Amino acid sequence: MAHRSLTLALGLALGALTMLPAAAQATAADYPTQTVTLLVPFPAGGITDNIARLVAQELGTAWGKPVVVDNRVGASGTIGAAAVARAPKDGHTALFTITTHVQMPALRRALPYDAVKDFAAVSQIGMSTSALVVTPDFPATTLKELVTVLKAEPGKYAYGSTGVATTSHIYGELFKKEAGVDMPHVPYKGAAPMVTDLLGGHIRVAVLDTGTALPYLQSGKLRALAALGTRRSEALPQVPTFQQAGYAGFEPYAWIGLFLPAGTPQARIDKMSSAVAAIIARPEVQKKMREMNIEPVGSTAAEFSVVLREDAGTWRRVIEGTGIRVEE
């Protein structure tokens, strides 16, 4: 009798093991089973929010389930990120964010989550770049000339950024360090007020994202001296990169990316990644993204995982070299 019971138990166990792959497939096939929320940790109306809403609309149509955007703003994106890190690991709550995600660990002494370990990369949605710009009357037309002017009159010219500890601030401080110049920092609450002061002549230099700067560069109201990234921007082919101008460390691109909480079943991660990649590959979606000066990517989860880990290390080295910290 005991022998029969043991045989029966072993049979049930083997049967359960045999059923696991099918169960996993069923889980992926049924997903999503409810509304999917793309949590954007920045205000509505910005580029990140606009692209999140574009993806949400297309994803909802593809899946036949509601996909909504929730703007959870505050603390440089960390409030929203923390909410996703704590969310159920079922694939129904995702983080739609930017490079700030991997910059904050080097900027703040403590975060309520690990930016790499507590998140599963889903897809790198797109990339953007920025440029160092000056007003058209500024007495420099190249980066080399700018350095000469700044060294001749230390502290005279301030540069603007879109806020403390933003990518523009980080790159501004890196440039000061690498060029050995004295250029005070003026932080703004976003690009719009900074552009207003640039056009009004209150500041003469700034690090500004290409999408915002482009109309003013095309109209001659601003002049770009150098662009970030490993290659020249498609939008600004005439502007050399910092690297081409002789400065290293300005290569990392800013990205928009999609994450799920770590521990989400891989089948669900892959299903969301594939669906998003298919959306980003559509010509009409690429056109809309390029109109916002975002280069479409639509990577796989594995590809974005590599970017996440590499960029976390890269930004830590850059930020620690500048000495920038965010007050707790």
mmCIF file of C-alpha atoms in Angstrom:
data_model
loop_
_atom_site.group_PDB
_atom_site.id
_atom_site.type_symbol
_atom_site.label_atom_id
_atom_site.label_comp_id
_atom_site.label_asym_id
_atom_site.label_seq_id
_atom_site.Cartn_x
_atom_site.Cartn_y
_atom_site.Cartn_z
ATOM 1 C CA MET A 1 0.000 0.000 0.000
ATOM 2 C CA ALA A 2 2.853 2.315 0.909
ATOM 3 C CA HIS A 3 4.559 1.421 -2.358
ATOM 4 C CA ARG A 4 1.414 2.311 -4.329
ATOM 5 C CA SER A 5 1.093 5.636 -2.462
ATOM 6 C CA LEU A 6 4.721 6.512 -3.216
ATOM 7 C CA THR A 7 4.254 5.616 -6.884
ATOM 8 C CA LEU A 8 1.103 7.732 -7.057
ATOM 9 C CA ALA A 9 2.858 10.697 -5.414
ATOM 10 C CA LEU A 10 5.787 10.460 -7.797
ATOM 11 C CA GLY A 11 3.395 10.278 -10.730
ATOM 12 C CA LEU A 12 1.535 13.371 -9.608
ATOM 13 C CA ALA A 13 4.805 15.236 -9.098
ATOM 14 C CA LEU A 14 6.099 14.324 -12.531
ATOM 15 C CA GLY A 15 2.775 15.275 -14.038
ATOM 16 C CA ALA A 16 2.938 18.671 -12.365
ATOM 17 C CA LEU A 17 6.469 19.245 -13.686
ATOM 18 C CA THR A 18 5.340 18.266 -17.165
ATOM 19 C CA MET A 19 2.513 20.779 -16.962
ATOM 20 C CA LEU A 20 4.724 23.747 -15.959
ATOM 21 C CA PRO A 21 5.711 24.875 -19.467
ATOM 22 C CA ALA A 22 2.109 24.736 -20.624
ATOM 23 C CA ALA A 23 1.013 26.716 -17.588
ATOM 24 C CA ALA A 24 3.653 29.330 -18.265
ATOM 25 C CA GLN A 25 2.517 29.564 -21.874
ATOM 26 C CA ALA A 26 -1.079 29.959 -20.753
ATOM 27 C CA THR A 27 -0.048 32.746 -18.396
ATOM 28 C CA ALA A 28 1.648 34.606 -21.244
ATOM 29 C CA ALA A 29 -1.238 33.957 -23.618
ATOM 30 C CA ASP A 30 -3.827 35.308 -21.162
ATOM 31 C CA TYR A 31 -1.785 38.394 -20.266
ATOM 32 C CA PRO A 32 -2.912 41.108 -19.787
ATOM 33 C CA THR A 33 -5.980 40.216 -17.775
ATOM 34 C CA GLN A 34 -6.801 43.759 -16.607
ATOM 35 C CA THR A 35 -5.953 47.415 -17.180
ATOM 36 C CA VAL A 36 -2.249 48.055 -17.717
ATOM 37 C CA THR A 37 -0.835 51.240 -16.187
ATOM 38 C CA LEU A 38 2.220 53.010 -17.612
ATOM 39 C CA LEU A 39 3.427 55.108 -14.703
ATOM 40 C CA VAL A 40 5.237 58.259 -15.883
ATOM 41 C CA PRO A 41 7.138 59.976 -13.038
ATOM 42 C CA PHE A 42 7.041 63.386 -14.754
ATOM 43 C CA PRO A 43 4.322 65.978 -15.490
ATOM 44 C CA ALA A 44 1.782 65.591 -18.264
ATOM 45 C CA GLY A 45 2.519 67.402 -21.493
ATOM 46 C CA GLY A 46 6.251 66.737 -21.694
ATOM 47 C CA ILE A 47 7.956 64.608 -24.328
ATOM 48 C CA THR A 48 8.157 61.536 -22.055
ATOM 49 C CA ASP A 49 4.461 61.796 -21.241
ATOM 50 C CA ASN A 50 3.490 62.372 -24.884
ATOM 51 C CA ILE A 51 5.384 59.297 -26.074
ATOM 52 C CA ALA A 52 3.987 57.229 -23.200
ATOM 53 C CA ARG A 53 0.457 58.161 -24.292
ATOM 54 C CA LEU A 54 1.281 57.291 -27.891
ATOM 55 C CA VAL A 55 2.560 53.847 -26.836
ATOM 56 C CA ALA A 56 -0.367 53.339 -24.425
ATOM 57 C CA GLN A 57 -2.922 54.026 -27.125
ATOM 58 C CA GLU A 58 -1.298 51.650 -29.607
ATOM 59 C CA LEU A 59 -0.702 48.975 -26.973
ATOM 60 C CA GLY A 60 -4.315 49.128 -25.820
ATOM 61 C CA THR A 61 -5.506 48.669 -29.399
ATOM 62 C CA ALA A 62 -3.149 45.741 -29.970
ATOM 63 C CA TRP A 63 -4.115 43.952 -26.748
ATOM 64 C CA GLY A 64 -7.784 44.844 -26.598
ATOM 65 C CA LYS A 65 -7.320 45.939 -22.977
ATOM 66 C CA PRO A 66 -7.186 49.430 -21.478
ATOM 67 C CA VAL A 67 -3.666 50.845 -21.176
ATOM 68 C CA VAL A 68 -3.565 54.085 -19.208
ATOM 69 C CA VAL A 69 -0.915 56.639 -18.258
ATOM 70 C CA ASP A 70 -0.562 57.688 -14.632
ATOM 71 C CA ASN A 71 1.645 60.735 -13.931
ATOM 72 C CA ARG A 72 3.190 60.138 -10.502
ATOM 73 C CA VAL A 73 5.357 63.245 -10.152
ATOM 74 C CA GLY A 74 7.998 64.165 -7.597
ATOM 75 C CA ALA A 75 11.567 63.835 -6.307
ATOM 76 C CA SER A 76 13.203 63.724 -9.751
ATOM 77 C CA GLY A 77 11.245 60.667 -10.793
ATOM 78 C CA THR A 78 11.983 58.584 -7.703
ATOM 79 C CA ILE A 79 8.445 58.655 -6.300
ATOM 80 C CA GLY A 80 7.062 57.033 -9.424
ATOM 81 C CA ALA A 81 9.928 54.563 -9.652
ATOM 82 C CA ALA A 82 9.423 53.514 -6.030
ATOM 83 C CA ALA A 83 5.715 52.915 -6.687
ATOM 84 C CA VAL A 84 6.511 50.553 -9.573
ATOM 85 C CA ALA A 85 9.214 48.749 -7.586
ATOM 86 C CA ARG A 86 6.537 47.978 -4.946
ATOM 87 C CA ALA A 87 3.815 47.098 -7.472
ATOM 88 C CA PRO A 88 2.527 43.543 -7.959
ATOM 89 C CA LYS A 89 4.859 41.491 -10.153
ATOM 90 C CA ASP A 90 2.140 40.615 -12.648
ATOM 91 C CA GLY A 91 2.998 42.875 -15.585
ATOM 92 C CA HIS A 92 0.104 45.281 -15.141
ATOM 93 C CA THR A 93 2.095 48.225 -13.724
ATOM 94 C CA ALA A 94 5.079 49.523 -15.694
ATOM 95 C CA LEU A 95 7.512 52.415 -15.355
ATOM 96 C CA PHE A 96 7.859 54.693 -18.399
ATOM 97 C CA THR A 97 10.845 56.866 -17.601
ATOM 98 C CA ILE A 98 14.089 58.457 -18.762
ATOM 99 C CA THR A 99 17.838 58.277 -18.085
ATOM 100 C CA THR A 100 17.286 59.979 -14.715
ATOM 101 C CA HIS A 101 16.424 56.477 -13.486
ATOM 102 C CA VAL A 102 20.073 55.372 -13.616
ATOM 103 C CA GLN A 103 21.484 58.765 -12.634
ATOM 104 C CA MET A 104 19.677 59.143 -9.307
ATOM 105 C CA PRO A 105 21.591 56.382 -7.443
ATOM 106 C CA ALA A 106 24.776 58.450 -7.856
ATOM 107 C CA LEU A 107 22.998 61.698 -6.998
ATOM 108 C CA ARG A 108 21.238 60.711 -3.771
ATOM 109 C CA ARG A 109 22.685 58.945 -0.754
ATOM 110 C CA ALA A 110 19.723 56.632 -0.340
ATOM 111 C CA LEU A 111 16.861 55.504 -2.538
ATOM 112 C CA PRO A 112 13.937 53.267 -1.545
ATOM 113 C CA TYR A 113 14.833 50.872 -4.374
ATOM 114 C CA ASP A 114 17.743 49.588 -6.456
ATOM 115 C CA ALA A 115 17.520 51.123 -9.930
ATOM 116 C CA VAL A 116 18.916 47.974 -11.572
ATOM 117 C CA LYS A 117 18.017 45.017 -9.344
ATOM 118 C CA ASP A 118 14.431 46.040 -8.550
ATOM 119 C CA PHE A 119 13.384 46.504 -12.188
ATOM 120 C CA ALA A 120 13.096 44.295 -15.238
ATOM 121 C CA ALA A 121 14.046 46.088 -18.458
ATOM 122 C CA VAL A 122 11.326 45.770 -21.108
ATOM 123 C CA SER A 123 12.366 48.019 -23.991
ATOM 124 C CA GLN A 124 14.438 51.065 -24.810
ATOM 125 C CA ILE A 125 11.748 53.145 -26.474
ATOM 126 C CA GLY A 126 13.939 55.836 -27.980
ATOM 127 C CA MET A 127 16.958 58.086 -27.590
ATOM 128 C CA SER A 128 17.430 61.822 -27.477
ATOM 129 C CA THR A 129 20.395 64.129 -27.464
ATOM 130 C CA SER A 130 21.267 67.616 -26.300
ATOM 131 C CA ALA A 131 23.605 70.391 -27.345
ATOM 132 C CA LEU A 132 25.554 73.201 -25.766
ATOM 133 C CA VAL A 133 23.976 76.349 -27.163
ATOM 134 C CA VAL A 134 24.744 80.063 -26.973
ATOM 135 C CA THR A 135 22.905 83.207 -27.960
ATOM 136 C CA PRO A 136 23.671 84.431 -31.494
ATOM 137 C CA ASP A 137 25.555 87.491 -30.215
ATOM 138 C CA PHE A 138 27.864 85.460 -27.999
ATOM 139 C CA PRO A 139 31.517 86.061 -28.970
ATOM 140 C CA ALA A 140 32.225 82.428 -29.885
ATOM 141 C CA THR A 141 31.202 80.272 -32.837
ATOM 142 C CA THR A 142 33.045 77.087 -31.844
ATOM 143 C CA LEU A 143 33.604 75.168 -28.619
ATOM 144 C CA LYS A 144 37.286 76.089 -28.717
ATOM 145 C CA GLU A 145 36.425 79.781 -28.944
ATOM 146 C CA LEU A 146 33.929 79.404 -26.089
ATOM 147 C CA VAL A 147 36.637 77.985 -23.831
ATOM 148 C CA THR A 148 38.934 80.874 -24.746
ATOM 149 C CA VAL A 149 36.257 83.432 -23.845
ATOM 150 C CA LEU A 150 35.386 81.695 -20.558
ATOM 151 C CA LYS A 151 39.029 81.480 -19.507
ATOM 152 C CA ALA A 152 39.616 85.128 -20.367
ATOM 153 C CA GLU A 153 36.728 86.260 -18.150
ATOM 154 C CA PRO A 154 36.213 83.688 -15.368
ATOM 155 C CA GLY A 155 32.756 83.708 -13.779
ATOM 156 C CA LYS A 156 31.296 86.278 -16.189
ATOM 157 C CA TYR A 157 29.081 83.930 -18.167
ATOM 158 C CA ALA A 158 26.639 81.592 -16.438
ATOM 159 C CA TYR A 159 25.100 78.561 -18.063
ATOM 160 C CA GLY A 160 21.527 77.377 -17.710
ATOM 161 C CA SER A 161 20.237 73.852 -17.108
ATOM 162 C CA THR A 162 16.763 72.370 -16.883
ATOM 163 C CA GLY A 163 17.231 71.808 -13.160
ATOM 164 C CA VAL A 164 19.573 70.606 -10.446
ATOM 165 C CA ALA A 165 20.874 67.078 -11.121
ATOM 166 C CA THR A 166 19.291 66.877 -14.557
ATOM 167 C CA THR A 167 21.265 65.570 -17.523
ATOM 168 C CA SER A 168 21.884 69.134 -18.703
ATOM 169 C CA HIS A 169 23.307 70.060 -15.283
ATOM 170 C CA ILE A 170 25.514 66.957 -15.204
ATOM 171 C CA TYR A 171 26.910 67.655 -18.653
ATOM 172 C CA GLY A 172 27.379 71.350 -17.871
ATOM 173 C CA GLU A 173 29.483 70.528 -14.814
ATOM 174 C CA LEU A 174 31.415 67.893 -16.745
ATOM 175 C CA PHE A 175 32.252 70.464 -19.417
ATOM 176 C CA LYS A 176 33.442 72.938 -16.789
ATOM 177 C CA LYS A 177 35.694 70.278 -15.290
ATOM 178 C CA GLU A 178 37.104 68.998 -18.588
ATOM 179 C CA ALA A 179 37.645 72.480 -20.061
ATOM 180 C CA GLY A 180 38.895 73.985 -16.811
ATOM 181 C CA VAL A 181 36.558 76.980 -16.937
ATOM 182 C CA ASP A 182 34.642 79.017 -14.357
ATOM 183 C CA MET A 183 31.004 79.168 -15.458
ATOM 184 C CA PRO A 184 28.308 79.575 -12.744
ATOM 185 C CA HIS A 185 25.272 77.311 -12.895
ATOM 186 C CA VAL A 186 21.725 78.678 -13.131
ATOM 187 C CA PRO A 187 19.117 75.900 -12.694
ATOM 188 C CA TYR A 188 15.610 76.307 -14.129
ATOM 189 C CA LYS A 189 12.399 74.376 -13.592
ATOM 190 C CA GLY A 190 12.382 72.881 -17.054
ATOM 191 C CA ALA A 191 13.395 73.900 -20.557
ATOM 192 C CA ALA A 192 10.661 76.487 -21.205
ATOM 193 C CA PRO A 193 11.715 79.097 -18.616
ATOM 194 C CA MET A 194 15.363 78.555 -19.524
ATOM 195 C CA VAL A 195 14.676 79.260 -23.191
ATOM 196 C CA THR A 196 12.770 82.407 -22.211
ATOM 197 C CA ASP A 197 15.825 83.694 -20.355
ATOM 198 C CA LEU A 198 18.137 82.691 -23.199
ATOM 199 C CA LEU A 199 16.072 84.582 -25.740
ATOM 200 C CA GLY A 200 15.871 87.538 -23.369
ATOM 201 C CA GLY A 201 19.638 87.602 -22.918
ATOM 202 C CA HIS A 202 19.545 86.924 -19.170
ATOM 203 C CA ILE A 203 21.844 83.944 -19.698
ATOM 204 C CA ARG A 204 24.049 83.388 -22.742
ATOM 205 C CA VAL A 205 24.945 79.666 -22.542
ATOM 206 C CA ALA A 206 22.895 76.526 -21.881
ATOM 207 C CA VAL A 207 22.767 72.768 -22.300
ATOM 208 C CA LEU A 208 19.453 72.124 -24.024
ATOM 209 C CA ASP A 209 17.752 69.086 -25.509
ATOM 210 C CA THR A 210 17.759 69.079 -29.299
ATOM 211 C CA GLY A 211 13.992 68.791 -29.584
ATOM 212 C CA THR A 212 13.428 72.025 -27.678
ATOM 213 C CA ALA A 213 16.378 73.838 -29.231
ATOM 214 C CA LEU A 214 15.782 72.948 -32.877
ATOM 215 C CA PRO A 215 13.245 75.656 -33.841
ATOM 216 C CA TYR A 216 15.431 78.355 -32.281
ATOM 217 C CA LEU A 217 18.550 76.996 -33.955
ATOM 218 C CA GLN A 218 16.800 76.916 -37.318
ATOM 219 C CA SER A 219 15.562 80.497 -36.897
ATOM 220 C CA GLY A 220 18.984 81.758 -35.813
ATOM 221 C CA LYS A 221 17.822 82.731 -32.313
ATOM 222 C CA LEU A 222 20.304 80.270 -30.793
ATOM 223 C CA ARG A 223 23.577 78.727 -31.986
ATOM 224 C CA ALA A 224 24.776 75.187 -31.191
ATOM 225 C CA LEU A 225 28.486 74.707 -30.561
ATOM 226 C CA ALA A 226 28.640 70.983 -29.725
ATOM 227 C CA ALA A 227 26.266 68.029 -29.452
ATOM 228 C CA LEU A 228 26.241 65.100 -27.058
ATOM 229 C CA GLY A 229 26.494 61.498 -28.207
ATOM 230 C CA THR A 230 28.797 59.252 -30.185
ATOM 231 C CA ARG A 231 27.777 60.602 -33.576
ATOM 232 C CA ARG A 232 26.355 63.802 -34.996
ATOM 233 C CA SER A 233 22.663 64.367 -34.481
ATOM 234 C CA GLU A 234 20.455 63.746 -37.518
ATOM 235 C CA ALA A 235 18.689 67.000 -36.640
ATOM 236 C CA LEU A 236 21.989 68.923 -36.380
ATOM 237 C CA PRO A 237 24.381 67.320 -38.874
ATOM 238 C CA GLN A 238 26.504 70.481 -39.079
ATOM 239 C CA VAL A 239 27.214 70.513 -35.326
ATOM 240 C CA PRO A 240 30.252 68.516 -34.127
ATOM 241 C CA THR A 241 30.042 66.244 -31.102
ATOM 242 C CA PHE A 242 32.006 67.051 -27.955
ATOM 243 C CA GLN A 243 34.187 64.087 -28.828
ATOM 244 C CA GLN A 244 34.952 65.556 -32.256
ATOM 245 C CA ALA A 245 35.774 68.850 -30.534
ATOM 246 C CA GLY A 246 38.298 67.090 -28.305
ATOM 247 C CA TYR A 247 36.312 66.329 -25.135
ATOM 248 C CA ALA A 248 35.641 62.805 -23.858
ATOM 249 C CA GLY A 249 32.864 61.669 -21.513
ATOM 250 C CA PHE A 250 29.953 63.242 -23.371
ATOM 251 C CA GLU A 251 28.993 60.094 -25.276
ATOM 252 C CA PRO A 252 26.070 58.594 -23.269
ATOM 253 C CA TYR A 253 22.700 59.222 -24.882
ATOM 254 C CA ALA A 254 19.604 60.124 -22.951
ATOM 255 C CA TRP A 255 16.917 57.481 -23.390
ATOM 256 C CA ILE A 256 13.267 56.797 -22.750
ATOM 257 C CA GLY A 257 12.695 53.297 -21.417
ATOM 258 C CA LEU A 258 10.040 50.914 -20.168
ATOM 259 C CA PHE A 259 10.385 48.728 -17.053
ATOM 260 C CA LEU A 260 8.366 46.238 -15.036
ATOM 261 C CA PRO A 261 8.995 45.254 -11.410
ATOM 262 C CA ALA A 262 11.761 42.677 -10.996
ATOM 263 C CA GLY A 263 10.252 39.233 -10.525
ATOM 264 C CA THR A 264 7.588 39.713 -13.198
ATOM 265 C CA PRO A 265 7.315 36.433 -15.162
ATOM 266 C CA GLN A 266 9.716 36.502 -18.110
ATOM 267 C CA ALA A 267 6.949 35.434 -20.479
ATOM 268 C CA ARG A 268 5.016 38.610 -19.636
ATOM 269 C CA ILE A 269 8.118 40.790 -19.930
ATOM 270 C CA ASP A 270 8.830 39.342 -23.366
ATOM 271 C CA LYS A 271 5.224 39.721 -24.491
ATOM 272 C CA MET A 272 5.180 43.415 -23.553
ATOM 273 C CA SER A 273 8.613 43.929 -25.122
ATOM 274 C CA SER A 274 7.577 42.323 -28.406
ATOM 275 C CA ALA A 275 4.329 44.301 -28.545
ATOM 276 C CA VAL A 276 6.133 47.595 -27.894
ATOM 277 C CA ALA A 277 8.848 46.813 -30.465
ATOM 278 C CA ALA A 278 6.155 46.154 -33.074
ATOM 279 C CA ILE A 279 4.539 49.503 -32.242
ATOM 280 C CA ILE A 280 7.820 51.431 -32.433
ATOM 281 C CA ALA A 281 8.594 49.796 -35.802
ATOM 282 C CA ARG A 282 5.476 51.275 -37.424
ATOM 283 C CA PRO A 283 6.324 54.108 -39.841
ATOM 284 C CA GLU A 284 3.563 56.362 -38.522
ATOM 285 C CA VAL A 285 4.795 55.944 -34.933
ATOM 286 C CA GLN A 286 8.395 56.576 -35.957
ATOM 287 C CA LYS A 287 7.288 59.708 -37.777
ATOM 288 C CA LYS A 288 5.534 61.037 -34.669
ATOM 289 C CA MET A 289 8.541 60.274 -32.474
ATOM 290 C CA ARG A 290 10.973 61.953 -34.860
ATOM 291 C CA GLU A 291 8.712 65.009 -34.953
ATOM 292 C CA MET A 292 9.416 65.188 -31.206
ATOM 293 C CA ASN A 293 13.127 64.712 -32.007
ATOM 294 C CA ILE A 294 13.269 61.299 -30.374
ATOM 295 C CA GLU A 295 15.101 58.586 -32.317
ATOM 296 C CA PRO A 296 12.968 55.404 -32.249
ATOM 297 C CA VAL A 297 14.629 52.243 -30.905
ATOM 298 C CA GLY A 298 12.179 49.575 -29.688
ATOM 299 C CA SER A 299 14.815 47.195 -28.333
ATOM 300 C CA THR A 300 14.351 43.736 -26.851
ATOM 301 C CA ALA A 301 14.295 43.215 -23.101
ATOM 302 C CA ALA A 302 17.739 41.592 -23.219
ATOM 303 C CA GLU A 303 19.225 44.473 -25.205
ATOM 304 C CA PHE A 304 17.828 47.089 -22.849
ATOM 305 C CA SER A 305 19.076 45.131 -19.825
ATOM 306 C CA VAL A 306 22.619 45.573 -21.147
ATOM 307 C CA VAL A 307 22.070 49.315 -21.695
ATOM 308 C CA LEU A 308 20.622 49.665 -18.181
ATOM 309 C CA ARG A 309 23.602 48.063 -16.459
ATOM 310 C CA GLU A 310 26.229 49.771 -18.586
ATOM 311 C CA ASP A 311 24.642 53.220 -18.260
ATOM 312 C CA ALA A 312 24.277 52.844 -14.478
ATOM 313 C CA GLY A 313 28.057 52.442 -14.242
ATOM 314 C CA THR A 314 28.822 55.142 -16.811
ATOM 315 C CA TRP A 315 26.632 57.780 -15.189
ATOM 316 C CA ARG A 316 27.987 56.975 -11.731
ATOM 317 C CA ARG A 317 31.529 57.654 -12.941
ATOM 318 C CA VAL A 318 30.478 60.883 -14.674
ATOM 319 C CA ILE A 319 28.419 62.187 -11.752
ATOM 320 C CA GLU A 320 30.970 61.329 -9.084
ATOM 321 C CA GLY A 321 33.554 63.212 -11.147
ATOM 322 C CA THR A 322 31.418 66.379 -11.094
ATOM 323 C CA GLY A 323 30.622 66.252 -7.380
ATOM 324 C CA ILE A 324 26.898 66.928 -7.928
ATOM 325 C CA ARG A 325 24.595 65.750 -5.131
ATOM 326 C CA VAL A 326 20.856 66.074 -4.530
ATOM 327 C CA GLU A 327 19.739 67.191 -1.092
ATOM 328 C CA GLU A 328 17.817 64.474 0.714
#
